[in-house]
Coordinates of C-alpha atoms and ligand atoms in Angstrom, one line a residue:
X26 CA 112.2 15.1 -59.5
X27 CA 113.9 13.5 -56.7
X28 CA 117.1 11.9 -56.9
X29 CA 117.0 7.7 -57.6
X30 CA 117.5 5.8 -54.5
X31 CA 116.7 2.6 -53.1
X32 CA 117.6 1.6 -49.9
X33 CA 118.9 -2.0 -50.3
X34 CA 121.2 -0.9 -53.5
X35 CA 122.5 1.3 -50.7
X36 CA 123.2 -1.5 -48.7
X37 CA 124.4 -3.6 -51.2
X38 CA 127.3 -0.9 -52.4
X39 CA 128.5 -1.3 -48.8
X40 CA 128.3 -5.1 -48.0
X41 CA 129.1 -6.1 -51.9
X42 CA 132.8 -6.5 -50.8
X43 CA 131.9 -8.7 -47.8
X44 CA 129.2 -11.7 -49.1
X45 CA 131.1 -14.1 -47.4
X46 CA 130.9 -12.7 -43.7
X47 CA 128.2 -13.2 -41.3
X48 CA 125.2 -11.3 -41.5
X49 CA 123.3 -12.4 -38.5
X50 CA 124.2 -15.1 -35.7
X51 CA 121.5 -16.5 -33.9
X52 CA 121.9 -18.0 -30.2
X53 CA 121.2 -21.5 -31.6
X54 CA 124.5 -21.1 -33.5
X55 CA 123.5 -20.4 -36.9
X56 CA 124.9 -18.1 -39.0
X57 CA 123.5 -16.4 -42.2
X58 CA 126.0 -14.6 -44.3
X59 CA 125.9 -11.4 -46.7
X60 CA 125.5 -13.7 -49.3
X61 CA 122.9 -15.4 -47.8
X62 CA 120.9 -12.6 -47.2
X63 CA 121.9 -11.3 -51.0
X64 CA 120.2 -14.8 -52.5
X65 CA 116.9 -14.4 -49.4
X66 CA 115.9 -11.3 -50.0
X67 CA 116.1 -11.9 -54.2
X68 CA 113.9 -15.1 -54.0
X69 CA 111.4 -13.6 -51.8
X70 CA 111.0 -10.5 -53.6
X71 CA 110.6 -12.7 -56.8
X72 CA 108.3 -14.6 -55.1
X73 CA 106.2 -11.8 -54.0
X74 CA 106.3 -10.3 -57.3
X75 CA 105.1 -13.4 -58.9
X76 CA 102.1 -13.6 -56.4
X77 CA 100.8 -10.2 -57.9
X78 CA 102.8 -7.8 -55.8
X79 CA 103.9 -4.4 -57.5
X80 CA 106.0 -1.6 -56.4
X81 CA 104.3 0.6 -53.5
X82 CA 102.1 -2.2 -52.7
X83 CA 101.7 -2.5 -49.0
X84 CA 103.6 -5.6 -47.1
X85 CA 101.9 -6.0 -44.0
X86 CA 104.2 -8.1 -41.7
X87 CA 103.3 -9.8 -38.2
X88 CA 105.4 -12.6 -37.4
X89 CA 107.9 -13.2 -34.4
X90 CA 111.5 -11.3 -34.4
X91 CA 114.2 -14.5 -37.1
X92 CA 116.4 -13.8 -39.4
X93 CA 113.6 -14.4 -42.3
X94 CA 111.5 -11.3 -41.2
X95 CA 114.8 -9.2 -41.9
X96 CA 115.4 -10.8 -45.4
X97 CA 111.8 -10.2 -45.6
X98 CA 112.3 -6.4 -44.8
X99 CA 114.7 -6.0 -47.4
X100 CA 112.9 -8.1 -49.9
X101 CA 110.7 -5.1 -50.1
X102 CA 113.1 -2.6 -50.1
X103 CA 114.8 -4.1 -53.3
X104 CA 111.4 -4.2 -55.0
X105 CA 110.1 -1.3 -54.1
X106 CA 107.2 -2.8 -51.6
X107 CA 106.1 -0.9 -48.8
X108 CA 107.3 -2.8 -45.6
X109 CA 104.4 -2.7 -42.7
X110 CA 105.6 -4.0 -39.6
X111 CA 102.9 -4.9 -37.0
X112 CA 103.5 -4.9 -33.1
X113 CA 103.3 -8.9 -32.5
X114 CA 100.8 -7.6 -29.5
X115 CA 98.2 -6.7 -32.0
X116 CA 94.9 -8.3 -31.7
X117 CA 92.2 -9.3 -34.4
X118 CA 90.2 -5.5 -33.6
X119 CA 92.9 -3.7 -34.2
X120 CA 94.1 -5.9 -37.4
X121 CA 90.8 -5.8 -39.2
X122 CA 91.5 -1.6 -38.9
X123 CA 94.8 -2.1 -40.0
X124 CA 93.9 -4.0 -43.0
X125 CA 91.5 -1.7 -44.0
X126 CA 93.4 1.1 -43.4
X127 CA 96.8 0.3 -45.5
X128 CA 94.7 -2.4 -47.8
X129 CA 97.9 -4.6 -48.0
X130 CA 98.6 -7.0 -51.3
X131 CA 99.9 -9.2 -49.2
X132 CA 100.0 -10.2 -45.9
X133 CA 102.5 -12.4 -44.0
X134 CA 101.7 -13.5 -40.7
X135 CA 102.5 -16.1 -37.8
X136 CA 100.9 -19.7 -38.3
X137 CA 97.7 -19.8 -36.8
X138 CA 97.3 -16.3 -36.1
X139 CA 94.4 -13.7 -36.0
X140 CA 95.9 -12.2 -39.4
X141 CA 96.4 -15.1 -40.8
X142 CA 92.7 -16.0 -40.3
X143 CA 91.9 -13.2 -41.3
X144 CA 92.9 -14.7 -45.3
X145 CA 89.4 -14.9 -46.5
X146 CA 88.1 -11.0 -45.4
X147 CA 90.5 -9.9 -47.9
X148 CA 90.2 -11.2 -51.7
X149 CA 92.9 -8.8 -53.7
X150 CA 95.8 -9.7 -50.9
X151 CA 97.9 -12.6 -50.7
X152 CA 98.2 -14.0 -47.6
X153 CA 101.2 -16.2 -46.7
X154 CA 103.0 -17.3 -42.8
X155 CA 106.2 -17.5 -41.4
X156 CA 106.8 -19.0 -38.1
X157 CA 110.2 -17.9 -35.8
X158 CA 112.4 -20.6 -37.4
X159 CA 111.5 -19.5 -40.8
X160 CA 109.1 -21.9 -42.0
X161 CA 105.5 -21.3 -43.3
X162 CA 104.3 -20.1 -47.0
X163 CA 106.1 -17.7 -47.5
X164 CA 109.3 -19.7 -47.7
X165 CA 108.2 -23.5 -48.7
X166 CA 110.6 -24.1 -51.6
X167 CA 111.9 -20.7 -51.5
X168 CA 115.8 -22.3 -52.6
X169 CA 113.7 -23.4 -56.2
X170 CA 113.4 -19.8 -56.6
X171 CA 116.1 -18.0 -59.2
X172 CA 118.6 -15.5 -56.9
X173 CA 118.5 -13.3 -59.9
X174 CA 116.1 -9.9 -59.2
X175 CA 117.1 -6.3 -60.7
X176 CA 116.5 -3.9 -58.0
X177 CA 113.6 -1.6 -58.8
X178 CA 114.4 1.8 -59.3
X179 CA 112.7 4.1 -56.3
X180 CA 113.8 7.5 -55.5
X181 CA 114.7 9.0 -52.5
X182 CA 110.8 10.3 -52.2
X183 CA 109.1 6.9 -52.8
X184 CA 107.8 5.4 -49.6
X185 CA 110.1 2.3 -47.6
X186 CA 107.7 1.8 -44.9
X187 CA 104.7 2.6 -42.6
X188 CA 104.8 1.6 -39.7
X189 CA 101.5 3.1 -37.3
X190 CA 102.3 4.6 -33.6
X191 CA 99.7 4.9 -31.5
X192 CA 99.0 7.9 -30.1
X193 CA 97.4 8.5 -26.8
X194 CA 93.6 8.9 -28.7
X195 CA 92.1 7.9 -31.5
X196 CA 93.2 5.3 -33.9
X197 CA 96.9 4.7 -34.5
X198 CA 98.0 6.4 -37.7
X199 CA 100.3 5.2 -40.5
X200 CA 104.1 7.3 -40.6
X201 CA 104.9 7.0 -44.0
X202 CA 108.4 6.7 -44.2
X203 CA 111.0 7.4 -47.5
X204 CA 113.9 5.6 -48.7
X205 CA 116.0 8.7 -48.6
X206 CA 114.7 9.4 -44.9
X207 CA 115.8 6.1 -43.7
X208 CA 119.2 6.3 -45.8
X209 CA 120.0 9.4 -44.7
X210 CA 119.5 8.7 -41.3
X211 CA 121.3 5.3 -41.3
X212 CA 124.8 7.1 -43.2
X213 CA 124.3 9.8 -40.0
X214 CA 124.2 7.2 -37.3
X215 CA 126.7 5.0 -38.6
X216 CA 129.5 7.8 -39.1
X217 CA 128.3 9.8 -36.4
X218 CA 128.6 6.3 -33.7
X219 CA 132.0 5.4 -35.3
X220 CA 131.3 1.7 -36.8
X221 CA 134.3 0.0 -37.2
X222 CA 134.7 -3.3 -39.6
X223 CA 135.0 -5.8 -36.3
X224 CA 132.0 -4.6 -34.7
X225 CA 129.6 -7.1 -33.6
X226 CA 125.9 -5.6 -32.7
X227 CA 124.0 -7.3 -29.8
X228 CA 120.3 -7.0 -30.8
X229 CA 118.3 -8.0 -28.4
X230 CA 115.2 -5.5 -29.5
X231 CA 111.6 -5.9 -31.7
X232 CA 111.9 -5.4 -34.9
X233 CA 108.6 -4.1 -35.4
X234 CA 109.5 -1.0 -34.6
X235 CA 112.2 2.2 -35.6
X236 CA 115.1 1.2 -32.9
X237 CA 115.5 -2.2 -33.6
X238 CA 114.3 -2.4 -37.1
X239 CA 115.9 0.9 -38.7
X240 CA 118.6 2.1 -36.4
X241 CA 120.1 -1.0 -35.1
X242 CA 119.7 -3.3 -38.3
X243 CA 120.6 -0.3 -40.7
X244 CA 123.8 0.9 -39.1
X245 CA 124.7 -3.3 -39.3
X246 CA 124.0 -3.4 -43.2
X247 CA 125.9 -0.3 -43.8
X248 CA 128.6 -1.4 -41.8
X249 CA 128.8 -5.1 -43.3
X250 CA 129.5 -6.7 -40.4
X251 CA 127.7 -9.3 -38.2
X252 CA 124.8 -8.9 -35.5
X253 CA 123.9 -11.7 -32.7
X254 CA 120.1 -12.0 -32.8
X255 CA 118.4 -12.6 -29.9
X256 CA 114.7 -13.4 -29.9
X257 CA 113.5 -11.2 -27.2
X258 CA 115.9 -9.5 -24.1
X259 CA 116.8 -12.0 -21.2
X260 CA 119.1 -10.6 -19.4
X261 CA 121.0 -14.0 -18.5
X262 CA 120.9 -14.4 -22.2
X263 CA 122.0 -10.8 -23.3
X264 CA 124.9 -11.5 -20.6
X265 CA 126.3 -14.6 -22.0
X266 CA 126.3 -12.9 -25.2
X267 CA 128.2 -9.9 -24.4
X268 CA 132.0 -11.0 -24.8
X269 CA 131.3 -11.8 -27.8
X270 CA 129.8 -8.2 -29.0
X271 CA 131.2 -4.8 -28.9
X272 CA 127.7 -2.5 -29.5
X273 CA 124.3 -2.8 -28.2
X274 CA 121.7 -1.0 -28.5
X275 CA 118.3 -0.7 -26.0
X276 CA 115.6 0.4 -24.3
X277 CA 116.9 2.4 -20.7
X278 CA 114.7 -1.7 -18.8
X279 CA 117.7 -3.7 -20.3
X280 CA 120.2 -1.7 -18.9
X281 CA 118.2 -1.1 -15.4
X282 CA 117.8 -5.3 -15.6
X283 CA 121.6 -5.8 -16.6
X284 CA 122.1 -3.8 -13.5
X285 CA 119.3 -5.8 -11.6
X286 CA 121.6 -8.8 -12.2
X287 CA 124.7 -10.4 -10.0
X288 CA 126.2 -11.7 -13.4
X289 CA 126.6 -8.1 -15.1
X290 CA 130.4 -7.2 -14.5
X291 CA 133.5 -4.7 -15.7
X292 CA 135.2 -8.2 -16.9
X293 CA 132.4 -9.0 -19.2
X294 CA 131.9 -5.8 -21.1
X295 CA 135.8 -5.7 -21.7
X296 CA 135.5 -5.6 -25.4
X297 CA 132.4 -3.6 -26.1
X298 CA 132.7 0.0 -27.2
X299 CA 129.5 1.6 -27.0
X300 CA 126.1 0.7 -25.5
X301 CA 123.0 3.0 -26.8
X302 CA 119.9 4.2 -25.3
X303 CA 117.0 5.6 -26.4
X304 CA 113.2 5.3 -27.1
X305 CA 112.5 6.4 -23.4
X306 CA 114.1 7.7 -21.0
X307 CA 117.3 7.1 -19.6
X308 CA 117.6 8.6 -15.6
X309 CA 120.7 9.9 -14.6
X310 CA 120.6 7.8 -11.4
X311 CA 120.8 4.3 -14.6
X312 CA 123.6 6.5 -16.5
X313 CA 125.6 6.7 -13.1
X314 CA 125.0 3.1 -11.8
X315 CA 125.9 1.9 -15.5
X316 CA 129.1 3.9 -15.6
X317 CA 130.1 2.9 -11.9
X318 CA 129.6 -1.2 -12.6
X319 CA 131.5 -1.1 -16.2
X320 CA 132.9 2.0 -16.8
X321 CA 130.9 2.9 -19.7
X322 CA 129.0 5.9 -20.1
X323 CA 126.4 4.7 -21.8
X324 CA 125.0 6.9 -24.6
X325 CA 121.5 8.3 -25.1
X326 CA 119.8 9.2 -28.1
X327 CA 116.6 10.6 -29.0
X328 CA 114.2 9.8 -31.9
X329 CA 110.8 8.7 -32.7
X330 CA 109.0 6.7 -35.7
X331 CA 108.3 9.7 -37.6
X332 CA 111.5 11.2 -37.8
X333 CA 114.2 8.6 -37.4
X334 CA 116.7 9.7 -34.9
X335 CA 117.1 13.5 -34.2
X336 CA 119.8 14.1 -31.4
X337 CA 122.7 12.1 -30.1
X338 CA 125.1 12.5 -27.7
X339 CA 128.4 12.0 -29.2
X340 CA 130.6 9.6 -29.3
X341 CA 134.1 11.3 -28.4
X342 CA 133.0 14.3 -26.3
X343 CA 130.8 14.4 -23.1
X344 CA 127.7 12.4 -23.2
X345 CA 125.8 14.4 -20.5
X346 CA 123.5 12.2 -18.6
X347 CA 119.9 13.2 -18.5
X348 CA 120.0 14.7 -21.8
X349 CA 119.8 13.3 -25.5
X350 CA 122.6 15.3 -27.1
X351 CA 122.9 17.2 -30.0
X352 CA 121.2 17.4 -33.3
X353 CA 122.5 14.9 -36.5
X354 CA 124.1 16.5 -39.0
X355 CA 121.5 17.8 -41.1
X356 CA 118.9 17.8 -38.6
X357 CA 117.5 21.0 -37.3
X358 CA 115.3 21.5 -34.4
X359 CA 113.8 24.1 -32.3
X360 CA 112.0 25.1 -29.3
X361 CA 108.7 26.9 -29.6
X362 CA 106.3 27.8 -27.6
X363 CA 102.4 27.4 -28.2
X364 CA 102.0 30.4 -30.7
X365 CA 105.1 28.9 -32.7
X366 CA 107.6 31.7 -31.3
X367 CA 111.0 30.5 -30.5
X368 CA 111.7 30.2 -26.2
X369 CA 114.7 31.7 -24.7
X370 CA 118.1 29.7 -24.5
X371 CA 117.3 27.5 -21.2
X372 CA 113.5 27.5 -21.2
X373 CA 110.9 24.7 -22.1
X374 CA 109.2 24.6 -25.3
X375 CA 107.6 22.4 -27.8
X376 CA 110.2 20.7 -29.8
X377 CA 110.1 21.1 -33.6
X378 CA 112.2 19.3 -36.1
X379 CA 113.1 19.4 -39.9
X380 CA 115.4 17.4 -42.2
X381 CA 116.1 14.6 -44.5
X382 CA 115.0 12.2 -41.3
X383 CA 111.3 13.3 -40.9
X384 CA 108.7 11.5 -42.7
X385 CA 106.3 12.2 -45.7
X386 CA 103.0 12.5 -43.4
X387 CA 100.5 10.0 -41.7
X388 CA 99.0 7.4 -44.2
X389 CA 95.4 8.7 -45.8
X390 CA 95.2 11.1 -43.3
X391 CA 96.3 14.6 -44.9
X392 CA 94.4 16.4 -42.2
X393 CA 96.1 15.0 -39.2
X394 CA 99.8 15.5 -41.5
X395 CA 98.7 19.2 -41.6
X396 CA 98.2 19.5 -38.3
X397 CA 101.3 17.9 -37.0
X398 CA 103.4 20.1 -39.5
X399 CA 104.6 23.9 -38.8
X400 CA 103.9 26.1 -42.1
X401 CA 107.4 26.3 -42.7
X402 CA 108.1 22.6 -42.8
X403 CA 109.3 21.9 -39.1
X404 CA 107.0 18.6 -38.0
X405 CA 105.4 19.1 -34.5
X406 CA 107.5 16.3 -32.4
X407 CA 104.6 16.6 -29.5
X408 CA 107.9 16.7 -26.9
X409 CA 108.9 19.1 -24.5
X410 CA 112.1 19.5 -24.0
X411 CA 115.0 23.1 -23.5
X412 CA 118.3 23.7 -24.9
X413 CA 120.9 24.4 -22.6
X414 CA 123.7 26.8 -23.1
X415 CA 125.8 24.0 -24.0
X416 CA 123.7 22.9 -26.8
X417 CA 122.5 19.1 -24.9
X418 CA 118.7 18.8 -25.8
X419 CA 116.8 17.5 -22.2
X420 CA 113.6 16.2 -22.9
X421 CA 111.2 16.8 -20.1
X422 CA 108.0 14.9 -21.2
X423 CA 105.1 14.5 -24.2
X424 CA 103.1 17.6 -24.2
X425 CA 100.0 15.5 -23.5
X426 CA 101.7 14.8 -20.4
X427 CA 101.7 18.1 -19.3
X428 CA 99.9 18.7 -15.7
X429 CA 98.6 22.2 -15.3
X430 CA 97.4 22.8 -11.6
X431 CA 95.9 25.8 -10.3
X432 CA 97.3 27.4 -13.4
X433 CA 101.0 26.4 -13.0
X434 CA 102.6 24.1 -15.7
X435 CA 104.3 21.1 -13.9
X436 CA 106.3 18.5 -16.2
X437 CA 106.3 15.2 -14.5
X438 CA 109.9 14.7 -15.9
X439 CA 111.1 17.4 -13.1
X440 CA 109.1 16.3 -10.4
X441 CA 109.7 12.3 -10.9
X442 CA 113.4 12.9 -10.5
X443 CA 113.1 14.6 -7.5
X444 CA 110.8 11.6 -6.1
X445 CA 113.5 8.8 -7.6
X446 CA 116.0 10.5 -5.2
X447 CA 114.1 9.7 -2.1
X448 CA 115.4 6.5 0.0
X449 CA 113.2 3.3 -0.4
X450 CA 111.8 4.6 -4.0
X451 CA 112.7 2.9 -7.2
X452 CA 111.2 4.6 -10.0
X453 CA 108.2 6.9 -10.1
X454 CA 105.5 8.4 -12.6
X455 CA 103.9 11.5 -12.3
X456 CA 100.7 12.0 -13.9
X457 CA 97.6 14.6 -13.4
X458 CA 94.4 13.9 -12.4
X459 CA 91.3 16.2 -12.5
X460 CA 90.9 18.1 -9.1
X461 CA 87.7 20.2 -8.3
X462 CA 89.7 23.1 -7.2
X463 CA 93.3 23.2 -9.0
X464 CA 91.5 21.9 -12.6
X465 CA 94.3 19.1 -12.2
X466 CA 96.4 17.9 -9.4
X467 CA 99.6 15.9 -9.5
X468 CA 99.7 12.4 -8.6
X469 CA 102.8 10.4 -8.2
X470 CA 102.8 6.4 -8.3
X471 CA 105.3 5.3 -6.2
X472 CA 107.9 1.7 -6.8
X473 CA 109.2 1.0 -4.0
X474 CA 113.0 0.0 -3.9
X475 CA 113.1 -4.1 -3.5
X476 CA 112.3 -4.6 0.1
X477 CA 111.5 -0.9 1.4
X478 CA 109.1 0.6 1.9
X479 CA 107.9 4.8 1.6
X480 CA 105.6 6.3 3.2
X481 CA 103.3 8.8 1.6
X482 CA 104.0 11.7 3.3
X483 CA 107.5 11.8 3.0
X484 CA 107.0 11.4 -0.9
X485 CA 105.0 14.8 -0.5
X486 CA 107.5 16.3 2.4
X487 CA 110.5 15.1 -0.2
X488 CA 109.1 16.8 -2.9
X489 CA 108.1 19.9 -1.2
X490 CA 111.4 20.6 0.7
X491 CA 113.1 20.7 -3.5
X492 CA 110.6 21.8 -5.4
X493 CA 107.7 24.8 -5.7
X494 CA 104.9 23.7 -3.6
X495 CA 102.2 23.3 -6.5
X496 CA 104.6 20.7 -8.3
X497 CA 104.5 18.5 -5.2
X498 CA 102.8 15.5 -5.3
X499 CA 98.5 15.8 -3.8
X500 CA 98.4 12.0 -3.7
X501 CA 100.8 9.2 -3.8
X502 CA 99.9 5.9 -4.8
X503 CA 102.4 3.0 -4.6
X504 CA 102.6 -0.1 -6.9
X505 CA 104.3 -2.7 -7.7
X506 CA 105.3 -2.0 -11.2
X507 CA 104.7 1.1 -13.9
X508 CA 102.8 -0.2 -16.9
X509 CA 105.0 -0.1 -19.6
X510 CA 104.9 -0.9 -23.6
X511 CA 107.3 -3.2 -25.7
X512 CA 109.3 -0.3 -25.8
X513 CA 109.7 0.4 -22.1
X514 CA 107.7 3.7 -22.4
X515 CA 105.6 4.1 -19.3
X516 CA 102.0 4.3 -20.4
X517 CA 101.0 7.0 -18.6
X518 CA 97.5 7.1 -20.2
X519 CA 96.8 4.1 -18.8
X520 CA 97.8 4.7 -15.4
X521 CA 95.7 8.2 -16.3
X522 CA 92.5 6.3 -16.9
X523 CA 93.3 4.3 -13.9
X524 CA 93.7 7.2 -11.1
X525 CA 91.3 9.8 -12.9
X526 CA 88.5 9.7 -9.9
X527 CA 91.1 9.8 -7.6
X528 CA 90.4 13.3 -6.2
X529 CA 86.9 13.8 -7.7
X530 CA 85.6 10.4 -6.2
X531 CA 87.7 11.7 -2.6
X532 CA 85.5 14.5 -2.5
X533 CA 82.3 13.4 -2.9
Ligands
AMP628 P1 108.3 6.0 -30.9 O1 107.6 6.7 -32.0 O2 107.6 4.8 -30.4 O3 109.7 5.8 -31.2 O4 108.2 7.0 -29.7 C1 108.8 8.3 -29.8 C2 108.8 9.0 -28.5 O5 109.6 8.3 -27.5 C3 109.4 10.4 -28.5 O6 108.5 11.3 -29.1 C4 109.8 10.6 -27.1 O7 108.6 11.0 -26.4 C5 110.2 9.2 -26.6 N1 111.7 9.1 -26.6 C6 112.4 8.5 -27.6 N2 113.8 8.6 -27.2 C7 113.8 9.2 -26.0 C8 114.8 9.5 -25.1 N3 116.1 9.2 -25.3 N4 114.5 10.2 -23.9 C9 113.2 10.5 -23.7 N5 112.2 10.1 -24.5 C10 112.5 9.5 -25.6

């Protein structure tokens, strides 16, 4: 039997003592306290439990980023619903199969939406809306409701969330996620990044998904103290904001865009302490341009939606740019190679992790939870990556992004940074292509630096004069931007499908 825990009693033990501070500031000047939150989150799980909702039911959510989606979040946690958060992209194909997939008892979506048309293909599920400033069904004479609501009691095993990642085939799949692996991994972050009582989060992420939902909204409740909310990142915005924060967290485009802007100085990041990266990658050239304009190194973790955060870089100690750190407490991982055998110290493998962070499986899908797990417990992460004398984890790509040409593994990771270093280039992406006579051959898509320009051949010249000859680029192709996600993942796949004639259609 595991041991009882829920989540928001968690929470509670820490912000009990605090009701009266504020819980989340929002650019248009209001403020919602602990308290406030306290009395939300207790009428809307009441409310939802009078409208037929039990605990384990499935909450799906799509609504824009406001303070009531949060009390929302933690509505369920205190009643023991499963919270579903939906990508705000998502469109009506892709709901119906979500719908069917997780069968919700009740839905909550934006005003007008696909979901919430969607009311009448579902006759078992409630189906209530909730625009950004808090209005809709869901909370129409929500103060009437009593404040007074028992917490449920869930163990650490029962599920908190689900919240589907799309891989690069097939349908996206549901990570079932506990409320001891999303308590565990909250008291890790927040004692391993040092929260202090006057710290002030800048969240400027979705909260649809694991960073800005779990890690950045967690480590604020456990810490009782306030966040600024902003609804999506502007970096005129974020930068206005900044004096009065002292942590934010982000995807590696809001620091490259911070950078990007005139108004981003030493003076105004005199009283924050940390800034955070993770979710994609960070290059060393953003680390070194961010440390150079505000004298902050800014500090890079790695997770993803099935297991919470994994590594960190640490707070006191060197945070080595170009690589995610160390392990949390708790958290073990390994490099292995394709039979499951661990690499040597230095080499690239497939990273494997196991601990109180990684989830209970996919949703209804045992088969693909068998597949993605090791016999011995450790869950396939699907990311290559070495371990360094030093202990620093560098991740060096998803395995599906793996070129092999002519025989020879390339890992985009290696060759891209090579590429960024070239005069006149921005950024890069490096993906494989099939080739008639090397089975794949690399390609690399080129951004130019504002107002340069690169010419092909150099790219290749560059890359040849650094690197082994089959990890040079065949074929350059420059754009004007990488297509990336919410997230600022490049989505490689796409730029996959896009080039994938590109030597078999030269040939011919
Ligand atoms: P998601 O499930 O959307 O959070 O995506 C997880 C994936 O994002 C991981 O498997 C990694 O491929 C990638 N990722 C997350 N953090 C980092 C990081 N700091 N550096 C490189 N890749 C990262």
């Amino acid at each position: 039997m595991m041991s009882p825990l829920n989540l928001y009693e968690l929470f509670e033990s820490r912000f009990s003592q605090s009701l009266d501070q504020p819980f989340i500031k929002t650019v248009s000047g209001t403020s919602h306290s602990y308290r406030a939150l306290a009395d939300a989150s207790a009428r809307l799980a009441n409310r939802l439990t009078d409208l037929g909702a039990s605990p384990g039911d499935r909450v799906m959510v799509q609504v824009e980023k406001s303070p009531w989606a949060v009390f929302l979040y933690l509505a369920c946690m205190r009643a023991g619903f499963v919270f579903l958060p939906l990508n705000t992209g998502y469109r009506a194909d892709e709901l119906s199969y979500f719908m069917q997939d997780a069968e919700p008892g009740v839905v909550v979506a934006s005003p007008g939406s696909s979901l919430a048309d969607m009311a009448g293909t579902a006759p078992h599920c409630a189906m209530l809306t909730l625009d950004a400033d808090g209005a809709g069904t869901l909370t129409d004479g929500i103060s009437a409701v009593e404040t007074n609501h028992t917490i449920v009691a869930t163990h650490a095993d029962d599920l908190a969330a689900i919240l589907y990642t799309s891989g690069t085939t097939g349908r996206p799949k549901g990570a079932m996620l506990t409320h001891g692996n999303l308590a565990s991994n909250a008291i890790a972050l927040h004692q391993l990044w040092g929260f202090r009582p006057d710290d002030v989060l800048l969240h400027a992420l979705p909260i649809f998904h694991t960073h800005g939902l779990f890690v950045a909204i967690n480590c604020t409740l456990l810490n009782a103290s306030p966040m600024i909310f902003l609804p999506t990142f502007d970096a005129g915005e974020v930068i206005g904001q900044m004096p009065d924060a002292t942590v934010m967290m982000g995807v590696p485009t809001f620091y490259t865009r911070l950078l990007a802007h005139d108004g981003f100085t030493e003076a105004l990041c005199r009283d924050m302490r940390l800034f955070i990266s993770g979710s994609a990658p960070l290059t060393a050239e953003v680390h070194d341009a961010f440390r150079q304009r505000t004298g902050h190194a800014i500090l890079e973790r790695y997770g993803m939606t099935e297991t919470n955060m994994i590594t960190s870089n640490p707070l006191s100690g060197e945070r080595l740019a170009g690589t995610v750190g160390m392990p949390l407490p708790d958290v073990d991982i390994r490099i292995c190679d394709d039979q499951g055998d661990a690499v040597e110290v230095g080499d690239i493998g497939n990273i494997e992790v196991m601990g109180p962070n990684v989830f209970k499986g996919y949703w209804r899908n045992p088969e693909k939870t068998a597949e993605e797990f090791c016999d011995d417990g450790f869950f396939k992460t699907g990311d290559k990556g070495r371990i360094e004398e030093h202990g620093y984890l560098q991740i060096v790509g998803r395995s599906k992004d793996l070129i092999i040409s002519g025989g020879f593994n390339v890992y985009p990771k290696e060759v891209e940074v090579v590429i960024d270093e070239l005069d006149g280039v921005s950024e890069s992406a490096v993906i494989g292509a099939p080739h008639p006579d090397y089975g794949e051959g690399v390609i690399a898509v080129v951004i130019c630096a504002p107002g340069q320009t690169v010419d092909e051949n150099s790219v290749i010249a560059h890359a040849k004069s650094h690197l082994a000859s089959y990890k040079a680029p065949k074929g350059v192709i420059v754009l004007d931007e990488i297509p990336r996600n919410a997230m600022g993942k490049v989505e490689k796949n796409k730029l996959r499908q896009r080039f994938e004639g590109y030597f078999t259609e030269a040939v011919q």
